[in-house]
Short mmCIF file of C-alpha atoms in Angstrom, two decimals:
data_model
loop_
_atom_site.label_atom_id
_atom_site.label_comp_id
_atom_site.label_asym_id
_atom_site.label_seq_id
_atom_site.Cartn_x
_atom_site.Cartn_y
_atom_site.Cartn_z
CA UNK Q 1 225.57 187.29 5.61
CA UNK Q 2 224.22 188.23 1.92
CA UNK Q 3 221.20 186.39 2.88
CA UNK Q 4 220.73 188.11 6.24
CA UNK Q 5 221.10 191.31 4.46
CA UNK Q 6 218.41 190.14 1.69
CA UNK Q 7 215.98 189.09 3.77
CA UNK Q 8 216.12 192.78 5.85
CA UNK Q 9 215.44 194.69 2.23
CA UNK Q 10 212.71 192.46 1.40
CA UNK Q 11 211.12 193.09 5.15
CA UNK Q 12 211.84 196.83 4.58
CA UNK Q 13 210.37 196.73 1.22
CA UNK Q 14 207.47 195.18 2.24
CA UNK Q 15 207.09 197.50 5.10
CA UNK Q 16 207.43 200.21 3.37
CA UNK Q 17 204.37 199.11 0.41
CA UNK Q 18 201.94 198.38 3.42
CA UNK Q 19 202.34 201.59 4.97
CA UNK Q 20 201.59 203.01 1.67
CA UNK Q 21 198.31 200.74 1.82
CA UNK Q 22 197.49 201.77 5.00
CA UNK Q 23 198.38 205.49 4.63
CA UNK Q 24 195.97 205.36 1.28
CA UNK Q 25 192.83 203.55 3.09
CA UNK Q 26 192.86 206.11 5.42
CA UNK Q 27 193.18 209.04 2.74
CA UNK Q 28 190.07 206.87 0.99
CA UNK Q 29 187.76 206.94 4.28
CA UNK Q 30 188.39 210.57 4.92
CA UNK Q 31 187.16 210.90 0.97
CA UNK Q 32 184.20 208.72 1.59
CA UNK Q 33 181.04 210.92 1.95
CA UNK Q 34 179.46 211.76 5.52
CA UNK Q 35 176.71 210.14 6.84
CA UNK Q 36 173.56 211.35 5.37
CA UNK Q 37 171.67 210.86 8.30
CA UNK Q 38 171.01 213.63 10.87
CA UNK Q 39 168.96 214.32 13.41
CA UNK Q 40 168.16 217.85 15.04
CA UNK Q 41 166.12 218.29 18.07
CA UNK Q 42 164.31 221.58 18.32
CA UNK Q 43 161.59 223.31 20.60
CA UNK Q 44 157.75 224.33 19.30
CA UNK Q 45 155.13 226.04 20.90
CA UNK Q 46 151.91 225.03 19.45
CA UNK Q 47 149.26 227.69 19.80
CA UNK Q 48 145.25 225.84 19.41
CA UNK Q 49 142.31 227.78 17.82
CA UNK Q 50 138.77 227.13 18.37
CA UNK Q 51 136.68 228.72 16.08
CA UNK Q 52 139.18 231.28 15.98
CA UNK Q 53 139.43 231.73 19.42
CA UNK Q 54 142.65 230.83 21.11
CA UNK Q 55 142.81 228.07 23.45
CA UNK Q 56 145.64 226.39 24.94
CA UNK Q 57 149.63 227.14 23.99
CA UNK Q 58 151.18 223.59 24.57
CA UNK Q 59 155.37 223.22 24.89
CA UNK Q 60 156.57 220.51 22.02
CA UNK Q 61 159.75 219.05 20.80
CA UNK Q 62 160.28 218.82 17.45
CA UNK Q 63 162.79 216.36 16.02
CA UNK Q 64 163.89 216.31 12.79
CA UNK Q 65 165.18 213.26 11.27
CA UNK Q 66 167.11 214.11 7.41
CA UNK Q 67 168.09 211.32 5.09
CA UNK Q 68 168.27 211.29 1.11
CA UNK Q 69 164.57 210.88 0.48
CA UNK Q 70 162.70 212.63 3.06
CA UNK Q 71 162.80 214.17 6.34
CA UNK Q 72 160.70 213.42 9.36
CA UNK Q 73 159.34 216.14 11.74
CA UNK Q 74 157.98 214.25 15.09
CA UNK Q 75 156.72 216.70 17.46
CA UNK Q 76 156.63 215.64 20.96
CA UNK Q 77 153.75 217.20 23.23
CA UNK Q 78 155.51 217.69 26.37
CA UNK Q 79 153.12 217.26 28.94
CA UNK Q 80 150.18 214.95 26.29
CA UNK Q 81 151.85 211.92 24.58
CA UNK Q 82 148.59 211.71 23.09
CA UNK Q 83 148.89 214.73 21.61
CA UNK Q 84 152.49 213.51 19.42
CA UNK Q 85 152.37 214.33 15.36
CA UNK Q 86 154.72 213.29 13.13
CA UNK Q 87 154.55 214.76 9.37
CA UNK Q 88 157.12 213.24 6.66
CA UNK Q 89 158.38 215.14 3.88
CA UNK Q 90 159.42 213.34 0.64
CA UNK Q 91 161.77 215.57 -1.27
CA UNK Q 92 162.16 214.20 -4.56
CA UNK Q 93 158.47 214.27 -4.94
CA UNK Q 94 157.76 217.36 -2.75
CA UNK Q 95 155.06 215.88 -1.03
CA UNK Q 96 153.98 215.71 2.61
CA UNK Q 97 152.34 213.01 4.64
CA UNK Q 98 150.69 213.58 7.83
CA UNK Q 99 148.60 210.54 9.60
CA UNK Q 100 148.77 208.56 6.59
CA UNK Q 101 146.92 211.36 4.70
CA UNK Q 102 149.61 212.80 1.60
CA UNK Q 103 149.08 216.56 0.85
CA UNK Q 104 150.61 218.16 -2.23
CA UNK Q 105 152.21 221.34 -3.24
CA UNK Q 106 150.06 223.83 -4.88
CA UNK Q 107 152.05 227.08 -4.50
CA UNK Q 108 155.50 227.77 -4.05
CA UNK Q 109 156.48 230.60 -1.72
CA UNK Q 110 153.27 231.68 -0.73
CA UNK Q 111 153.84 233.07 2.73
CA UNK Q 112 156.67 234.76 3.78
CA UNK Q 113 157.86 236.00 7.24
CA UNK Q 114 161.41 236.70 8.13
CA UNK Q 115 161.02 236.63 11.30
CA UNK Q 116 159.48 233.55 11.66
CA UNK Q 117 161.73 231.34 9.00
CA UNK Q 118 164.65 232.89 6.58
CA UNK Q 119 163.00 230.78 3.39
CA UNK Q 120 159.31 231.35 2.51
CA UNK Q 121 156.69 228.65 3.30
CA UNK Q 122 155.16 226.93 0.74
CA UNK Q 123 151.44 225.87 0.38
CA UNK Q 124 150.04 222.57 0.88
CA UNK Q 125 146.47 220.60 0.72
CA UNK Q 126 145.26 217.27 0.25
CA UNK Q 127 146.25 215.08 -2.34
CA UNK Q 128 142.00 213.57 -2.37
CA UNK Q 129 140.28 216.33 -0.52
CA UNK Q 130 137.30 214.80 1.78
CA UNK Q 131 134.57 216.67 3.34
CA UNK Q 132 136.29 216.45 7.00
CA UNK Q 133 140.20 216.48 5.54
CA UNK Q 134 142.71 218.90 6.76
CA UNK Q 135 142.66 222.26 5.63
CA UNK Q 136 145.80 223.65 3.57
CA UNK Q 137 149.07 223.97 5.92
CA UNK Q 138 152.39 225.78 5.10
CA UNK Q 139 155.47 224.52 5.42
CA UNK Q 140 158.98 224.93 4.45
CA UNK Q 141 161.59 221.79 4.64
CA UNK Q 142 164.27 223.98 7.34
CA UNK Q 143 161.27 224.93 9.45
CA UNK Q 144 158.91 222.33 9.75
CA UNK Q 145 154.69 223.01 9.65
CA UNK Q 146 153.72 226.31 10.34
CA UNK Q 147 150.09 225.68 10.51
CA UNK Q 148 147.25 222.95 10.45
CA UNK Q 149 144.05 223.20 9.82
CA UNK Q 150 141.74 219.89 11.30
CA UNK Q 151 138.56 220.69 9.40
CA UNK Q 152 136.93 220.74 12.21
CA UNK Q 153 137.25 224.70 13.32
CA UNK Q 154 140.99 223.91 14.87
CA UNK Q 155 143.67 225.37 13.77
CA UNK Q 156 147.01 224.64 15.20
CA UNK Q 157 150.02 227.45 14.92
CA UNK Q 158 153.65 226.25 15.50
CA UNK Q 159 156.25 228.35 16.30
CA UNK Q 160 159.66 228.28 17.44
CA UNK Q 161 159.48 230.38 20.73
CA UNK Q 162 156.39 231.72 22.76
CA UNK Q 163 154.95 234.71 21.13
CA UNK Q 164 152.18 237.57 22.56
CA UNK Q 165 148.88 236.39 21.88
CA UNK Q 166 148.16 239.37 19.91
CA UNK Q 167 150.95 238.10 17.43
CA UNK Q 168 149.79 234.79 17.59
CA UNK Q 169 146.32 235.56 16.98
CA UNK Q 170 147.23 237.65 13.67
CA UNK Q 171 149.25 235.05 12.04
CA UNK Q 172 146.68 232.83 12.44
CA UNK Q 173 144.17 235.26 11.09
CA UNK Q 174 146.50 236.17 7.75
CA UNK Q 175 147.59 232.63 7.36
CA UNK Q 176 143.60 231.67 7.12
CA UNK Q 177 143.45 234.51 4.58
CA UNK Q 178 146.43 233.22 2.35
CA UNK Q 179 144.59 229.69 2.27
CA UNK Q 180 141.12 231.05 1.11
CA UNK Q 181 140.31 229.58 -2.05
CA UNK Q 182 140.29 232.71 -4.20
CA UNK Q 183 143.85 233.06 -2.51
CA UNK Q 184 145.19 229.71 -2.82
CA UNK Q 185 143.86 229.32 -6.68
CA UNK Q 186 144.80 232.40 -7.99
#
C-alpha cells in the first residue's frame, strides 16, 4: 500500500514539473519576437508625361514586401504586365535600386505634401549618372516612389488615388522644379 501511495506522488510530482515546462514554453513563444516579414498590398495610379504633356493614367497595384534589410515595392500594371516595376529599398544603407540601376540619397526631406504622404519625400539620383539614366525620383520608405524620371522626356507620377489632371499636372511641374540642379545641389 506504501508503495501504491509512492508511486501516485512521484506521478503527481512529475505531472506537476511538466506542466510547469509546458506552461513556460508557451510563456517563451508568446515572448519570441513577431515575424519580421510583412506584406501590404496597396493601389497606384500612375499618371505618364510626354514632354510634359500628359498621356495615359494607368491603374497599378503596389505591393510592399518589409523585412530587416529592405523593402520591396512591385507595382503591378493592371491591364500591361509589361508595364510591372519593382524598386527595392535597402535601409541600412538608404539606398534604392530600380532595374538593377542603385540611386542614392542626396537630400533628406526635400518635398513635402501632406496630402499626398504624412512623412516628407526624400531625394534620389543615380549612384553613376549616364547620359540616358533616370532622372532624380522622390521617395519616402511608407509611401513608395512618387516620381520617375526615364531620361527620355517621361516622367511617371504615382499616386495613391485618381487625382484631376490639373493637380496631376502641377505636381509634376513642381516636382521637376525641386529636381533642377540649382535645386537639388543647393
Amino acid at each position: 500500500m506504501r508503495q501504491a501511495i509512492y508511486i501516485v506522488i512521484l506521478f503527481s510530482i512529475l505531472g506537476c514539473s511538466n506542466s510547469k515546462k509546458t506552461d513556460n514554453l508557451k510563456s517563451e513563444k508568446n515572448q519570441l519576437p513577431v515575424n519580421q516579414n510583412e506584406q501590404i498590398i496597396e493601389k497606384r495610379f500612375v499618371y505618364e508625361f510626354y514632354a510634359d504633356s500628359l498621356e495615359k493614367e494607368m491603374e497599378y497595384e503596389l505591393t510592399k514586401k518589409i523585412n530587416d534589410s529592405s523593402i520591396i515595392y512591385h507595382y503591378k500594371n493592371l491591364s500591361d504586365s509589361e508595364k510591372n516595376m519593382s524598386f527595392k529599398f535597402r535601409k541600412k544603407l538608404n539606398q534604392l535600386i530600380f532595374d538593377e540601376t542603385e540611386f542614392e540619397l542626396i537630400k533628406e526631406k526635400h518635398y513635402s505634401d501632406k496630402n499626398l504622404s504624412k512623412s516628407d519625400f526624400d531625394l534620389y539620383v543615380l549612384a553613376e549618372p549616364t547620359d540616358d539614366g533616370n532622372g532624380p525620383m522622390f521617395f519616402n520608405p511608407e509611401y513608395g516612389i512618387l516620381n520617375l524620371n526615364n531620361g527620355w522626356e517621361m516622367d511617371l507620377i504615382y499616386l495613391k488615388s485618381g487625382r484631376k489632371t490639373e493637380f496631376v499636372k502641377e505636381l509634376n511641374k513642381t516636382l521637376k522644379e525641386k529636381t533642377f540642379y540649382n535645386n537639388v545641389y543647393n
